[in-house]
């Protein structure tokens, strides 16, 4: 004669939780999830990225809506487009083959300014740059670059400040002491001539006043 034992769960009998206790635990879980979302939203665990200056080598603001830096990589170009609304790229010097392909592929425009190390952009180049900047509608932005971020892009950025009515004496304020020292004598003279031309003095930069 066989004996049948009552069926028992492998881990023993599981006591039922009262409905009120289940409701309390569910409410606590909801509160914890809500708190986690609040913490994530405030950026306490992951502080928000500073969007005033791109995280690129030698990056700085030239004027509102215009940055300067060293040559951005393909990944950095995507970041510039998606995070900093960059729509135009100005290569001070020959752009790489990669940049010539990537910039238009990302829906951005590329302007090339052939300015040698130690030299300054000509009046025609400054005018082309001014027109390029003016063709980018707000809130789109533009980035100027050379290979290292401390070459002819510095004097080019200074020219942008001059044509946007920044006094010549205020231009060095946007440069670090090392960057100011990096300007050649020819570049300093070009800035002086450009500022004088904008004030009505006839010289090689006179076209800037039109």
PDB file of C-alpha atoms in Angstrom:
ATOM      1  CA  UNK A   1       0.000   0.000   0.000  1.00  0.00           C
ATOM      2  CA  UNK A   2       1.551   3.233  -1.134  1.00  0.00           C
ATOM      3  CA  UNK A   3       1.446   6.428   0.838  1.00  0.00           C
ATOM      4  CA  UNK A   4       0.911   9.755  -0.999  1.00  0.00           C
ATOM      5  CA  UNK A   5       2.627  12.723   0.633  1.00  0.00           C
ATOM      6  CA  UNK A   6       1.192  16.185   0.081  1.00  0.00           C
ATOM      7  CA  UNK A   7       2.940  18.093  -2.723  1.00  0.00           C
ATOM      8  CA  UNK A   8       5.366  20.709  -1.391  1.00  0.00           C
ATOM      9  CA  UNK A   9       7.356  23.300  -3.314  1.00  0.00           C
ATOM     10  CA  UNK A  10      11.062  22.501  -3.647  1.00  0.00           C
ATOM     11  CA  UNK A  11      11.993  25.444  -1.486  1.00  0.00           C
ATOM     12  CA  UNK A  12       9.211  24.916   0.997  1.00  0.00           C
ATOM     13  CA  UNK A  13       5.867  26.540   1.270  1.00  0.00           C
ATOM     14  CA  UNK A  14       5.753  30.183   0.168  1.00  0.00           C
ATOM     15  CA  UNK A  15       3.614  32.367   2.332  1.00  0.00           C
ATOM     16  CA  UNK A  16       1.332  34.765   0.536  1.00  0.00           C
ATOM     17  CA  UNK A  17       1.960  38.433   1.104  1.00  0.00           C
ATOM     18  CA  UNK A  18      -1.012  40.458   2.142  1.00  0.00           C
ATOM     19  CA  UNK A  19      -2.315  42.738  -0.619  1.00  0.00           C
ATOM     20  CA  UNK A  20      -1.480  45.855   1.392  1.00  0.00           C
ATOM     21  CA  UNK A  21       2.184  44.839   1.729  1.00  0.00           C
ATOM     22  CA  UNK A  22       2.429  44.230  -2.025  1.00  0.00           C
ATOM     23  CA  UNK A  23       1.002  47.662  -2.713  1.00  0.00           C
ATOM     24  CA  UNK A  24       3.520  49.308  -0.337  1.00  0.00           C
ATOM     25  CA  UNK A  25       6.461  47.547  -1.987  1.00  0.00           C
ATOM     26  CA  UNK A  26       5.220  48.537  -5.435  1.00  0.00           C
ATOM     27  CA  UNK A  27       4.914  52.156  -4.313  1.00  0.00           C
ATOM     28  CA  UNK A  28       8.468  52.123  -2.936  1.00  0.00           C
ATOM     29  CA  UNK A  29       9.754  50.716  -6.219  1.00  0.00           C
ATOM     30  CA  UNK A  30       7.976  53.457  -8.167  1.00  0.00           C
ATOM     31  CA  UNK A  31       9.457  56.129  -5.891  1.00  0.00           C
ATOM     32  CA  UNK A  32      12.959  54.712  -6.325  1.00  0.00           C
ATOM     33  CA  UNK A  33      12.602  54.720 -10.104  1.00  0.00           C
ATOM     34  CA  UNK A  34      11.320  58.300 -10.038  1.00  0.00           C
ATOM     35  CA  UNK A  35      14.255  59.391  -7.876  1.00  0.00           C
ATOM     36  CA  UNK A  36      16.696  57.727 -10.279  1.00  0.00           C
ATOM     37  CA  UNK A  37      15.177  59.626 -13.207  1.00  0.00           C
ATOM     38  CA  UNK A  38      15.462  62.914 -11.314  1.00  0.00           C
ATOM     39  CA  UNK A  39      19.126  62.291 -10.506  1.00  0.00           C
ATOM     40  CA  UNK A  40      19.834  61.398 -14.117  1.00  0.00           C
ATOM     41  CA  UNK A  41      18.051  64.504 -15.343  1.00  0.00           C
ATOM     42  CA  UNK A  42      19.979  66.853 -13.082  1.00  0.00           C
ATOM     43  CA  UNK A  43      23.292  65.493 -14.351  1.00  0.00           C
ATOM     44  CA  UNK A  44      24.681  64.842 -10.879  1.00  0.00           C
ATOM     45  CA  UNK A  45      26.159  61.528 -11.940  1.00  0.00           C
ATOM     46  CA  UNK A  46      27.153  62.668 -15.433  1.00  0.00           C
ATOM     47  CA  UNK A  47      27.602  66.445 -15.574  1.00  0.00           C
ATOM     48  CA  UNK A  48      26.366  68.067 -18.766  1.00  0.00           C
ATOM     49  CA  UNK A  49      29.005  68.849 -21.376  1.00  0.00           C
ATOM     50  CA  UNK A  50      30.086  72.465 -21.667  1.00  0.00           C
ATOM     51  CA  UNK A  51      28.633  73.507 -25.002  1.00  0.00           C
ATOM     52  CA  UNK A  52      30.194  76.949 -25.149  1.00  0.00           C
ATOM     53  CA  UNK A  53      33.501  75.665 -26.564  1.00  0.00           C
ATOM     54  CA  UNK A  54      33.974  72.422 -28.526  1.00  0.00           C
ATOM     55  CA  UNK A  55      36.204  69.814 -26.819  1.00  0.00           C
ATOM     56  CA  UNK A  56      38.891  70.066 -29.508  1.00  0.00           C
ATOM     57  CA  UNK A  57      42.606  70.883 -29.253  1.00  0.00           C
ATOM     58  CA  UNK A  58      43.265  74.655 -29.099  1.00  0.00           C
ATOM     59  CA  UNK A  59      39.528  75.386 -29.283  1.00  0.00           C
ATOM     60  CA  UNK A  60      38.275  78.894 -28.534  1.00  0.00           C
ATOM     61  CA  UNK A  61      35.412  81.228 -29.384  1.00  0.00           C
ATOM     62  CA  UNK A  62      36.267  83.825 -32.030  1.00  0.00           C
ATOM     63  CA  UNK A  63      32.970  85.719 -32.078  1.00  0.00           C
ATOM     64  CA  UNK A  64      29.471  84.431 -31.289  1.00  0.00           C
ATOM     65  CA  UNK A  65      28.757  81.610 -33.696  1.00  0.00           C
ATOM     66  CA  UNK A  66      32.382  81.140 -34.767  1.00  0.00           C
ATOM     67  CA  UNK A  67      34.992  78.832 -33.201  1.00  0.00           C
ATOM     68  CA  UNK A  68      38.627  78.085 -33.968  1.00  0.00           C
ATOM     69  CA  UNK A  69      40.647  74.946 -33.280  1.00  0.00           C
ATOM     70  CA  UNK A  70      43.078  72.405 -34.643  1.00  0.00           C
ATOM     71  CA  UNK A  71      41.912  70.148 -37.472  1.00  0.00           C
ATOM     72  CA  UNK A  72      38.900  68.118 -36.273  1.00  0.00           C
ATOM     73  CA  UNK A  73      38.744  64.385 -36.879  1.00  0.00           C
ATOM     74  CA  UNK A  74      35.781  62.704 -38.553  1.00  0.00           C
ATOM     75  CA  UNK A  75      34.305  61.856 -35.140  1.00  0.00           C
ATOM     76  CA  UNK A  76      34.809  65.437 -33.971  1.00  0.00           C
ATOM     77  CA  UNK A  77      33.121  66.767 -37.105  1.00  0.00           C
ATOM     78  CA  UNK A  78      30.055  64.692 -36.263  1.00  0.00           C
ATOM     79  CA  UNK A  79      30.146  66.097 -32.720  1.00  0.00           C
ATOM     80  CA  UNK A  80      30.469  69.651 -34.063  1.00  0.00           C
ATOM     81  CA  UNK A  81      27.451  69.179 -36.306  1.00  0.00           C
ATOM     82  CA  UNK A  82      25.233  67.423 -33.782  1.00  0.00           C
ATOM     83  CA  UNK A  83      26.177  69.258 -30.579  1.00  0.00           C
ATOM     84  CA  UNK A  84      27.442  72.666 -31.679  1.00  0.00           C
ATOM     85  CA  UNK A  85      25.259  73.187 -34.789  1.00  0.00           C
ATOM     86  CA  UNK A  86      28.317  73.663 -36.996  1.00  0.00           C
ATOM     87  CA  UNK A  87      27.248  74.090 -40.612  1.00  0.00           C
ATOM     88  CA  UNK A  88      30.431  75.532 -42.084  1.00  0.00           C
ATOM     89  CA  UNK A  89      34.092  74.519 -41.846  1.00  0.00           C
ATOM     90  CA  UNK A  90      36.927  76.845 -42.850  1.00  0.00           C
ATOM     91  CA  UNK A  91      40.267  75.176 -43.467  1.00  0.00           C
ATOM     92  CA  UNK A  92      43.117  77.676 -43.148  1.00  0.00           C
ATOM     93  CA  UNK A  93      45.548  75.754 -45.277  1.00  0.00           C
ATOM     94  CA  UNK A  94      44.948  72.716 -47.424  1.00  0.00           C
ATOM     95  CA  UNK A  95      42.218  70.416 -46.033  1.00  0.00           C
ATOM     96  CA  UNK A  96      42.956  66.711 -45.907  1.00  0.00           C
ATOM     97  CA  UNK A  97      41.410  64.319 -48.409  1.00  0.00           C
ATOM     98  CA  UNK A  98      39.355  62.893 -45.541  1.00  0.00           C
ATOM     99  CA  UNK A  99      38.008  66.316 -44.583  1.00  0.00           C
ATOM    100  CA  UNK A 100      37.098  67.134 -48.179  1.00  0.00           C
ATOM    101  CA  UNK A 101      35.008  63.967 -48.284  1.00  0.00           C
ATOM    102  CA  UNK A 102      33.539  63.983 -44.777  1.00  0.00           C
ATOM    103  CA  UNK A 103      32.416  67.620 -44.501  1.00  0.00           C
ATOM    104  CA  UNK A 104      29.975  67.573 -47.436  1.00  0.00           C
ATOM    105  CA  UNK A 105      28.885  64.037 -46.546  1.00  0.00           C
ATOM    106  CA  UNK A 106      27.752  65.423 -43.168  1.00  0.00           C
ATOM    107  CA  UNK A 107      25.777  68.176 -44.874  1.00  0.00           C
ATOM    108  CA  UNK A 108      28.255  70.928 -43.992  1.00  0.00           C
ATOM    109  CA  UNK A 109      30.063  73.347 -46.299  1.00  0.00           C
ATOM    110  CA  UNK A 110      33.821  73.738 -46.618  1.00  0.00           C
ATOM    111  CA  UNK A 111      35.820  76.874 -47.408  1.00  0.00           C
ATOM    112  CA  UNK A 112      39.522  76.605 -48.126  1.00  0.00           C
ATOM    113  CA  UNK A 113      41.852  79.535 -47.437  1.00  0.00           C
ATOM    114  CA  UNK A 114      45.435  78.964 -48.527  1.00  0.00           C
ATOM    115  CA  UNK A 115      47.373  80.906 -45.904  1.00  0.00           C
ATOM    116  CA  UNK A 116      50.986  79.920 -45.264  1.00  0.00           C
ATOM    117  CA  UNK A 117      52.536  79.695 -41.825  1.00  0.00           C
ATOM    118  CA  UNK A 118      53.663  83.139 -40.694  1.00  0.00           C
ATOM    119  CA  UNK A 119      51.474  84.865 -43.298  1.00  0.00           C
ATOM    120  CA  UNK A 120      48.049  86.491 -43.057  1.00  0.00           C
ATOM    121  CA  UNK A 121      44.986  86.147 -45.273  1.00  0.00           C
ATOM    122  CA  UNK A 122      44.727  88.659 -48.096  1.00  0.00           C
ATOM    123  CA  UNK A 123      41.901  91.159 -48.352  1.00  0.00           C
ATOM    124  CA  UNK A 124      40.216  88.920 -50.945  1.00  0.00           C
ATOM    125  CA  UNK A 125      40.425  85.931 -48.600  1.00  0.00           C
ATOM    126  CA  UNK A 126      39.038  87.928 -45.678  1.00  0.00           C
ATOM    127  CA  UNK A 127      36.124  89.053 -47.848  1.00  0.00           C
ATOM    128  CA  UNK A 128      35.482  85.470 -48.964  1.00  0.00           C
ATOM    129  CA  UNK A 129      35.506  84.408 -45.333  1.00  0.00           C
ATOM    130  CA  UNK A 130      33.172  87.236 -44.337  1.00  0.00           C
ATOM    131  CA  UNK A 131      30.716  86.240 -47.069  1.00  0.00           C
ATOM    132  CA  UNK A 132      30.958  82.578 -46.042  1.00  0.00           C
ATOM    133  CA  UNK A 133      30.191  83.398 -42.411  1.00  0.00           C
ATOM    134  CA  UNK A 134      27.293  85.592 -43.464  1.00  0.00           C
ATOM    135  CA  UNK A 135      25.789  82.810 -45.550  1.00  0.00           C
ATOM    136  CA  UNK A 136      25.305  80.533 -42.536  1.00  0.00           C
ATOM    137  CA  UNK A 137      21.878  81.251 -41.021  1.00  0.00           C
ATOM    138  CA  UNK A 138      21.474  81.330 -37.247  1.00  0.00           C
ATOM    139  CA  UNK A 139      21.652  79.251 -35.141  1.00  0.00           C
ATOM    140  CA  UNK A 140      24.207  77.556 -37.378  1.00  0.00           C
ATOM    141  CA  UNK A 141      27.857  78.028 -36.455  1.00  0.00           C
ATOM    142  CA  UNK A 142      31.228  77.882 -38.221  1.00  0.00           C
ATOM    143  CA  UNK A 143      34.597  76.514 -37.164  1.00  0.00           C
ATOM    144  CA  UNK A 144      37.954  77.786 -38.431  1.00  0.00           C
ATOM    145  CA  UNK A 145      40.963  75.529 -38.169  1.00  0.00           C
ATOM    146  CA  UNK A 146      44.505  74.910 -39.281  1.00  0.00           C
ATOM    147  CA  UNK A 147      46.604  71.820 -38.688  1.00  0.00           C
ATOM    148  CA  UNK A 148      47.587  72.621 -35.099  1.00  0.00           C
ATOM    149  CA  UNK A 149      45.221  75.373 -33.950  1.00  0.00           C
ATOM    150  CA  UNK A 150      48.079  77.790 -33.268  1.00  0.00           C
ATOM    151  CA  UNK A 151      49.198  78.646 -36.809  1.00  0.00           C
ATOM    152  CA  UNK A 152      47.623  81.010 -39.359  1.00  0.00           C
ATOM    153  CA  UNK A 153      44.170  80.289 -37.951  1.00  0.00           C
ATOM    154  CA  UNK A 154      45.025  82.768 -35.169  1.00  0.00           C
ATOM    155  CA  UNK A 155      45.526  85.751 -37.468  1.00  0.00           C
ATOM    156  CA  UNK A 156      42.550  84.629 -39.569  1.00  0.00           C
ATOM    157  CA  UNK A 157      40.359  84.593 -36.470  1.00  0.00           C
ATOM    158  CA  UNK A 158      41.680  88.048 -35.571  1.00  0.00           C
ATOM    159  CA  UNK A 159      40.668  89.291 -39.026  1.00  0.00           C
ATOM    160  CA  UNK A 160      37.141  87.998 -38.383  1.00  0.00           C
ATOM    161  CA  UNK A 161      37.031  90.042 -35.202  1.00  0.00           C
ATOM    162  CA  UNK A 162      38.225  93.165 -37.010  1.00  0.00           C
ATOM    163  CA  UNK A 163      35.624  92.969 -39.788  1.00  0.00           C
ATOM    164  CA  UNK A 164      32.980  92.523 -37.107  1.00  0.00           C
ATOM    165  CA  UNK A 165      33.955  95.909 -35.672  1.00  0.00           C
ATOM    166  CA  UNK A 166      36.137  94.770 -32.804  1.00  0.00           C
ATOM    167  CA  UNK A 167      38.857  97.383 -32.183  1.00  0.00           C
ATOM    168  CA  UNK A 168      42.399  96.292 -32.975  1.00  0.00           C
ATOM    169  CA  UNK A 169      43.407  96.865 -29.355  1.00  0.00           C
ATOM    170  CA  UNK A 170      40.768  94.395 -28.182  1.00  0.00           C
ATOM    171  CA  UNK A 171      41.770  91.593 -30.558  1.00  0.00           C
ATOM    172  CA  UNK A 172      44.684  90.241 -28.447  1.00  0.00           C
ATOM    173  CA  UNK A 173      42.258  89.738 -25.549  1.00  0.00           C
ATOM    174  CA  UNK A 174      40.997  86.660 -27.368  1.00  0.00           C
ATOM    175  CA  UNK A 175      44.476  85.140 -27.514  1.00  0.00           C
ATOM    176  CA  UNK A 176      46.575  83.568 -24.808  1.00  0.00           C
ATOM    177  CA  UNK A 177      50.035  85.078 -24.177  1.00  0.00           C
ATOM    178  CA  UNK A 178      51.608  82.161 -26.048  1.00  0.00           C
ATOM    179  CA  UNK A 179      49.270  82.663 -29.004  1.00  0.00           C
ATOM    180  CA  UNK A 180      50.000  86.379 -29.096  1.00  0.00           C
ATOM    181  CA  UNK A 181      53.719  85.623 -29.155  1.00  0.00           C
ATOM    182  CA  UNK A 182      53.134  83.137 -31.978  1.00  0.00           C
ATOM    183  CA  UNK A 183      51.985  85.911 -34.341  1.00  0.00           C
ATOM    184  CA  UNK A 184      54.732  86.822 -36.780  1.00  0.00           C
ATOM    185  CA  UNK A 185      55.766  90.402 -37.535  1.00  0.00           C
ATOM    186  CA  UNK A 186      54.075  90.115 -40.934  1.00  0.00           C
ATOM    187  CA  UNK A 187      50.841  88.957 -39.331  1.00  0.00           C
ATOM    188  CA  UNK A 188      50.886  91.803 -36.815  1.00  0.00           C
ATOM    189  CA  UNK A 189      51.455  94.295 -39.610  1.00  0.00           C
ATOM    190  CA  UNK A 190      48.597  92.809 -41.622  1.00  0.00           C
ATOM    191  CA  UNK A 191      46.258  93.232 -38.669  1.00  0.00           C
ATOM    192  CA  UNK A 192      47.369  96.847 -38.265  1.00  0.00           C
ATOM    193  CA  UNK A 193      46.821  97.485 -41.990  1.00  0.00           C
ATOM    194  CA  UNK A 194      43.389  95.815 -41.943  1.00  0.00           C
ATOM    195  CA  UNK A 195      42.282  97.894 -38.964  1.00  0.00           C
ATOM    196  CA  UNK A 196      43.529 101.062 -40.669  1.00  0.00           C
ATOM    197  CA  UNK A 197      41.726 100.149 -43.900  1.00  0.00           C
ATOM    198  CA  UNK A 198      38.476  99.658 -42.022  1.00  0.00           C
ATOM    199  CA  UNK A 199      38.945 103.202 -40.708  1.00  0.00           C
ATOM    200  CA  UNK A 200      39.390 104.604 -44.201  1.00  0.00           C
ATOM    201  CA  UNK A 201      43.153 104.450 -44.755  1.00  0.00           C
ATOM    202  CA  UNK A 202      44.129 103.300 -48.233  1.00  0.00           C
ATOM    203  CA  UNK A 203      46.331 100.192 -48.234  1.00  0.00           C
ATOM    204  CA  UNK A 204      46.302  96.580 -49.416  1.00  0.00           C
ATOM    205  CA  UNK A 205      43.255  95.877 -47.242  1.00  0.00           C
ATOM    206  CA  UNK A 206      41.173  98.816 -48.469  1.00  0.00           C
ATOM    207  CA  UNK A 207      38.577  96.487 -50.010  1.00  0.00           C
ATOM    208  CA  UNK A 208      37.520  95.497 -46.489  1.00  0.00           C
ATOM    209  CA  UNK A 209      35.818  98.852 -46.058  1.00  0.00           C
ATOM    210  CA  UNK A 210      33.327  98.254 -48.863  1.00  0.00           C
TER     211      UNK A 210
END
